[in-house]
Short mmCIF file of C-alpha atoms in Angstrom, two decimals:
data_model
loop_
_atom_site.label_atom_id
_atom_site.label_comp_id
_atom_site.label_asym_id
_atom_site.label_seq_id
_atom_site.Cartn_x
_atom_site.Cartn_y
_atom_site.Cartn_z
CA MET A 224 0.00 0.00 0.00
CA GLU A 225 2.79 2.37 0.87
CA THR A 226 4.64 1.55 -2.35
CA THR A 227 1.51 2.31 -4.42
CA THR A 228 1.12 5.68 -2.72
CA PHE A 229 4.70 6.69 -3.53
CA THR A 230 4.39 5.38 -7.10
CA ASN A 231 1.28 7.49 -7.77
CA LEU A 232 3.07 10.48 -6.33
CA PHE A 233 4.77 11.18 -9.64
CA TRP A 234 1.58 11.14 -11.77
CA ASP A 235 -1.44 12.03 -9.67
CA GLU A 236 -1.58 15.65 -8.49
CA ASN A 237 -4.21 14.89 -5.83
CA VAL A 238 -2.13 12.08 -4.40
CA THR A 239 0.89 14.37 -4.45
CA GLU A 240 -0.95 16.95 -2.39
CA HIS A 241 -2.13 14.27 0.03
CA VAL A 242 1.37 12.89 0.52
CA ILE A 243 2.86 16.36 0.98
CA GLN A 244 0.25 17.20 3.61
CA SER A 245 0.92 13.90 5.33
CA SER A 246 4.65 14.60 5.35
CA VAL A 247 3.97 17.87 7.12
CA ILE A 248 2.32 15.95 9.96
CA VAL A 249 4.56 12.91 10.04
CA GLY A 250 7.72 14.82 9.12
CA GLU A 251 9.67 11.91 7.67
CA ASN A 252 7.85 10.79 4.49
CA ILE A 253 10.32 12.64 2.29
CA ASP A 254 13.13 10.56 3.76
CA LYS A 255 11.19 7.39 2.92
CA ILE A 256 10.79 8.59 -0.67
CA TYR A 257 14.53 9.13 -0.97
CA LYS A 258 15.28 5.74 0.56
CA ILE A 259 12.95 3.95 -1.88
CA TYR A 260 13.65 5.82 -5.13
CA LEU A 261 17.00 7.56 -4.59
CA PRO A 262 18.97 5.43 -2.12
CA ARG A 263 22.30 6.65 -3.48
CA ILE A 264 21.53 10.18 -2.33
CA ILE A 265 20.97 8.96 1.23
CA SER A 266 24.12 6.82 1.14
CA SER A 267 26.32 9.58 -0.29
CA SER A 268 24.98 12.08 2.22
CA LYS A 269 25.86 9.74 5.08
CA TYR A 270 29.48 9.34 4.08
CA VAL A 271 29.99 12.96 3.07
CA ARG A 272 28.76 13.91 6.53
CA ILE A 273 31.24 11.51 8.16
CA ILE A 274 34.11 13.22 6.33
CA MET A 275 32.71 16.61 7.33
CA TYR A 276 32.57 15.52 10.98
CA ILE A 277 36.16 14.23 10.97
CA PHE A 278 37.61 17.48 9.63
CA GLY A 279 35.05 19.73 11.31
CA TYR A 280 35.42 18.41 14.85
CA SER A 281 39.21 18.33 14.81
CA GLY A 282 39.58 21.64 12.96
CA ASN A 283 37.20 23.61 15.16
CA ILE A 284 38.61 22.20 18.39
CA LEU A 285 42.16 23.10 17.32
CA ALA A 286 41.03 26.56 16.20
CA PHE A 287 39.28 27.19 19.52
CA LEU A 288 42.32 26.07 21.53
CA LEU A 289 44.54 28.29 19.38
CA TRP A 290 42.46 31.45 19.71
CA ILE A 291 41.90 31.22 23.48
CA ARG A 292 45.64 31.26 24.15
CA LYS A 293 46.69 34.49 25.86
CA PRO A 294 48.77 36.03 23.03
CA MET A 295 45.88 35.42 20.60
CA LEU A 296 42.99 36.36 22.89
CA HIS A 297 42.39 39.86 21.56
CA SER A 298 39.06 41.11 20.23
CA SER A 299 39.42 39.44 16.81
CA GLY A 300 40.61 36.23 18.47
CA SER A 301 37.50 36.26 20.66
CA TYR A 302 35.27 36.36 17.58
CA LEU A 303 37.20 33.54 15.92
CA ALA A 304 37.11 31.39 19.07
CA ALA A 305 33.35 31.93 19.33
CA LEU A 306 32.96 31.10 15.63
CA ALA A 307 34.85 27.83 16.13
CA MET A 308 32.59 26.92 19.06
CA SER A 309 29.48 27.82 17.08
CA ASP A 310 30.53 25.63 14.17
CA LEU A 311 31.44 22.80 16.54
CA ALA A 312 28.03 23.03 18.22
CA PHE A 313 26.35 22.92 14.80
CA LEU A 314 28.29 19.79 13.84
CA ILE A 315 27.31 18.06 17.09
CA LEU A 316 23.65 18.89 16.50
CA ASP A 317 23.93 17.89 12.85
CA LEU A 318 25.25 14.50 13.97
CA LEU A 319 22.09 13.97 16.02
CA TYR A 320 20.00 15.03 13.02
CA SER A 321 21.88 12.63 10.73
CA LEU A 322 21.49 9.74 13.18
CA HIS A 323 17.75 10.40 13.36
CA THR A 324 16.98 10.96 9.66
CA GLU A 325 19.61 8.97 7.77
CA TRP A 326 20.71 6.15 10.07
CA GLY A 327 17.29 5.34 11.54
CA ILE A 328 18.34 5.91 15.16
CA ASN A 329 15.62 7.65 17.18
CA ALA A 330 17.93 10.20 18.73
CA LEU A 331 15.39 13.03 18.88
CA ASN A 332 12.06 11.38 19.73
CA VAL A 333 12.02 12.87 23.22
CA PRO A 334 9.33 15.49 24.06
CA ILE A 335 11.49 18.32 25.43
CA LEU A 336 14.66 17.47 23.49
CA CYS A 337 12.82 17.60 20.18
CA GLU A 338 11.68 21.23 20.54
CA THR A 339 14.99 22.30 22.09
CA PHE A 340 16.95 20.68 19.28
CA THR A 341 14.94 22.52 16.62
CA ILE A 342 15.73 25.88 18.21
CA LEU A 343 19.42 25.21 18.86
CA TYR A 344 20.02 23.63 15.46
CA HIS A 345 18.87 26.75 13.62
CA THR A 346 20.43 29.10 16.19
CA THR A 347 23.90 27.70 15.49
CA GLN A 348 23.30 28.15 11.76
CA TYR A 349 22.40 31.81 12.26
CA THR A 350 25.19 32.50 14.76
CA SER A 351 28.06 31.73 12.38
CA PRO A 352 27.27 34.38 9.72
CA LEU A 353 26.45 36.94 12.42
CA LEU A 354 29.78 36.33 14.18
CA THR A 355 31.55 36.63 10.84
CA LEU A 356 29.76 39.94 10.28
CA GLY A 357 30.84 41.14 13.72
CA PHE A 358 34.46 40.17 13.09
CA THR A 359 34.44 41.80 9.64
CA THR A 360 32.91 45.00 11.00
CA GLU A 361 35.57 45.20 13.71
CA ARG A 362 38.34 44.67 11.17
CA TYR A 363 36.94 47.44 8.97
CA ILE A 364 36.81 49.83 11.94
CA ALA A 365 40.44 49.00 12.78
CA ILE A 366 41.51 49.75 9.19
CA LYS A 367 39.34 52.84 8.63
CA PHE A 368 39.83 54.38 12.08
CA PRO A 369 43.14 53.04 13.44
CA LEU A 370 43.32 55.62 16.22
CA LYS A 371 39.95 54.49 17.60
CA ARG A 372 40.82 50.80 17.48
CA LYS A 373 41.77 50.66 21.17
CA ILE A 374 38.42 52.20 22.09
CA TYR A 375 36.05 50.08 20.00
CA CYS A 376 38.04 46.90 19.29
CA THR A 377 38.48 45.48 22.78
CA PRO A 378 37.89 41.93 24.06
CA LYS A 379 35.23 43.22 26.46
CA ARG A 380 33.25 44.88 23.66
CA ALA A 381 33.71 41.79 21.49
CA ILE A 382 32.26 39.53 24.21
CA THR A 383 29.31 41.90 24.70
CA MET A 384 28.64 41.91 20.96
CA MET A 385 28.91 38.12 20.77
CA ILE A 386 26.36 37.70 23.57
CA PHE A 387 24.02 40.04 21.68
CA LEU A 388 24.49 38.16 18.39
CA VAL A 389 23.90 34.75 19.98
CA SER A 390 20.79 36.11 21.73
CA LEU A 391 19.56 37.51 18.42
CA SER A 392 20.07 34.16 16.71
CA LEU A 393 18.20 32.41 19.51
CA ALA A 394 15.34 34.90 19.39
CA LEU A 395 14.93 34.57 15.62
CA TYR A 396 14.00 30.91 15.83
CA SER A 397 12.51 30.55 19.31
CA LYS A 398 9.14 31.69 17.89
CA LEU A 399 8.77 28.35 16.05
CA LYS A 400 9.70 25.86 18.74
CA GLU A 401 8.08 22.81 17.13
CA CYS A 402 9.41 19.41 16.06
CA VAL A 403 7.15 19.01 13.04
CA ARG A 404 5.58 21.52 10.68
CA ARG A 405 1.91 21.26 11.57
CA LYS A 406 -0.60 21.77 8.78
CA ASP A 407 -2.41 24.66 10.49
CA LYS A 408 0.86 26.57 10.96
CA LEU A 409 2.53 25.76 7.65
CA GLU A 410 2.03 29.24 6.16
CA ILE A 411 3.45 30.98 9.24
CA TRP A 412 6.36 28.53 9.31
CA GLU A 413 7.25 29.08 5.65
CA SER A 414 6.97 32.88 5.88
CA TRP A 415 9.15 33.01 8.97
CA ILE A 416 11.75 30.62 7.56
CA TRP A 417 11.95 32.45 4.23
CA SER A 418 12.41 35.84 5.89
CA THR A 419 15.05 34.68 8.38
CA GLU A 420 16.92 32.56 5.83
CA MET A 421 17.06 35.45 3.36
CA ALA A 422 18.31 37.76 6.09
CA MET A 423 20.96 35.39 7.46
CA PHE A 424 22.20 33.76 4.27
CA LEU A 425 21.72 36.55 1.73
CA ALA A 426 21.65 39.96 3.40
CA VAL A 427 24.38 39.20 5.97
CA PRO A 428 26.85 37.72 3.41
CA VAL A 429 26.26 40.74 1.14
CA MET A 430 27.08 43.04 4.06
CA ILE A 431 30.23 41.01 4.81
CA LEU A 432 31.28 41.24 1.16
CA ALA A 433 30.67 45.00 1.12
CA LEU A 434 32.72 45.54 4.29
CA ASN A 435 35.58 43.44 2.92
CA MET A 436 35.58 45.45 -0.31
CA LEU A 437 35.62 48.70 1.68
CA ALA A 438 38.50 47.38 3.80
CA ILE A 439 40.48 46.49 0.65
CA PHE A 440 39.76 49.96 -0.74
CA GLU A 441 41.02 51.61 2.46
CA ILE A 442 44.21 49.50 2.43
CA ARG A 443 44.92 50.40 -1.20
CA LYS A 444 44.23 54.08 -0.53
CA SER A 445 46.59 54.01 2.46
CA ARG A 446 49.34 52.38 0.40
CA CYS A 447 48.95 54.95 -2.36
CA THR A 448 49.17 57.77 0.18
CA ASN A 449 52.33 56.31 1.74
CA HIS A 450 53.85 55.83 -1.70
CA PHE A 451 53.40 59.51 -2.61
CA ILE A 452 54.74 60.61 0.78
#
């Protein structure tokens, strides 16, 4: 019966709508479709993730240990240490997600853990670009206003800004603390996700790119000035 439903999915529009609505409630039908019709995608995703975990865990741990050392623990080092921890936290949560969806291990079917995981998983995704934006902004200030660097680019200010950015990331997703996209809230869910994803993964990277270009422009202008002097 299940096989017939998935087979009709590709020809019958009504059945397609029914299956999509069911997947909103159940939350895992799409994974079953991939396992039945596209098993290679599931298999490749598993092993690509394993490689990502091997390099990601070791790399982020080493980066964190490097940046928290006293000679490196300046304001920029604080941002980079926090970025390493954010990426490490994301990889840990992604491992739980992979175990649950790809390996068939019920790692998240716990009432409180399920909602908490959903919030934290997206929070770590939002934190990384925001921390990168904070670090890039600080670097631009140091290049554009070198005399004010000691005032604005301090470890204390960096920690305060990091707390604000993490709180902002947490607040952005805490509104939708649900394990499964329920049918009655699907429109709200999609609108919220689209707006936050566009902000975090389009607007923020564009701002980072713009600040980097401005920093390069300031460096080139400074070199030209020194050359004429």
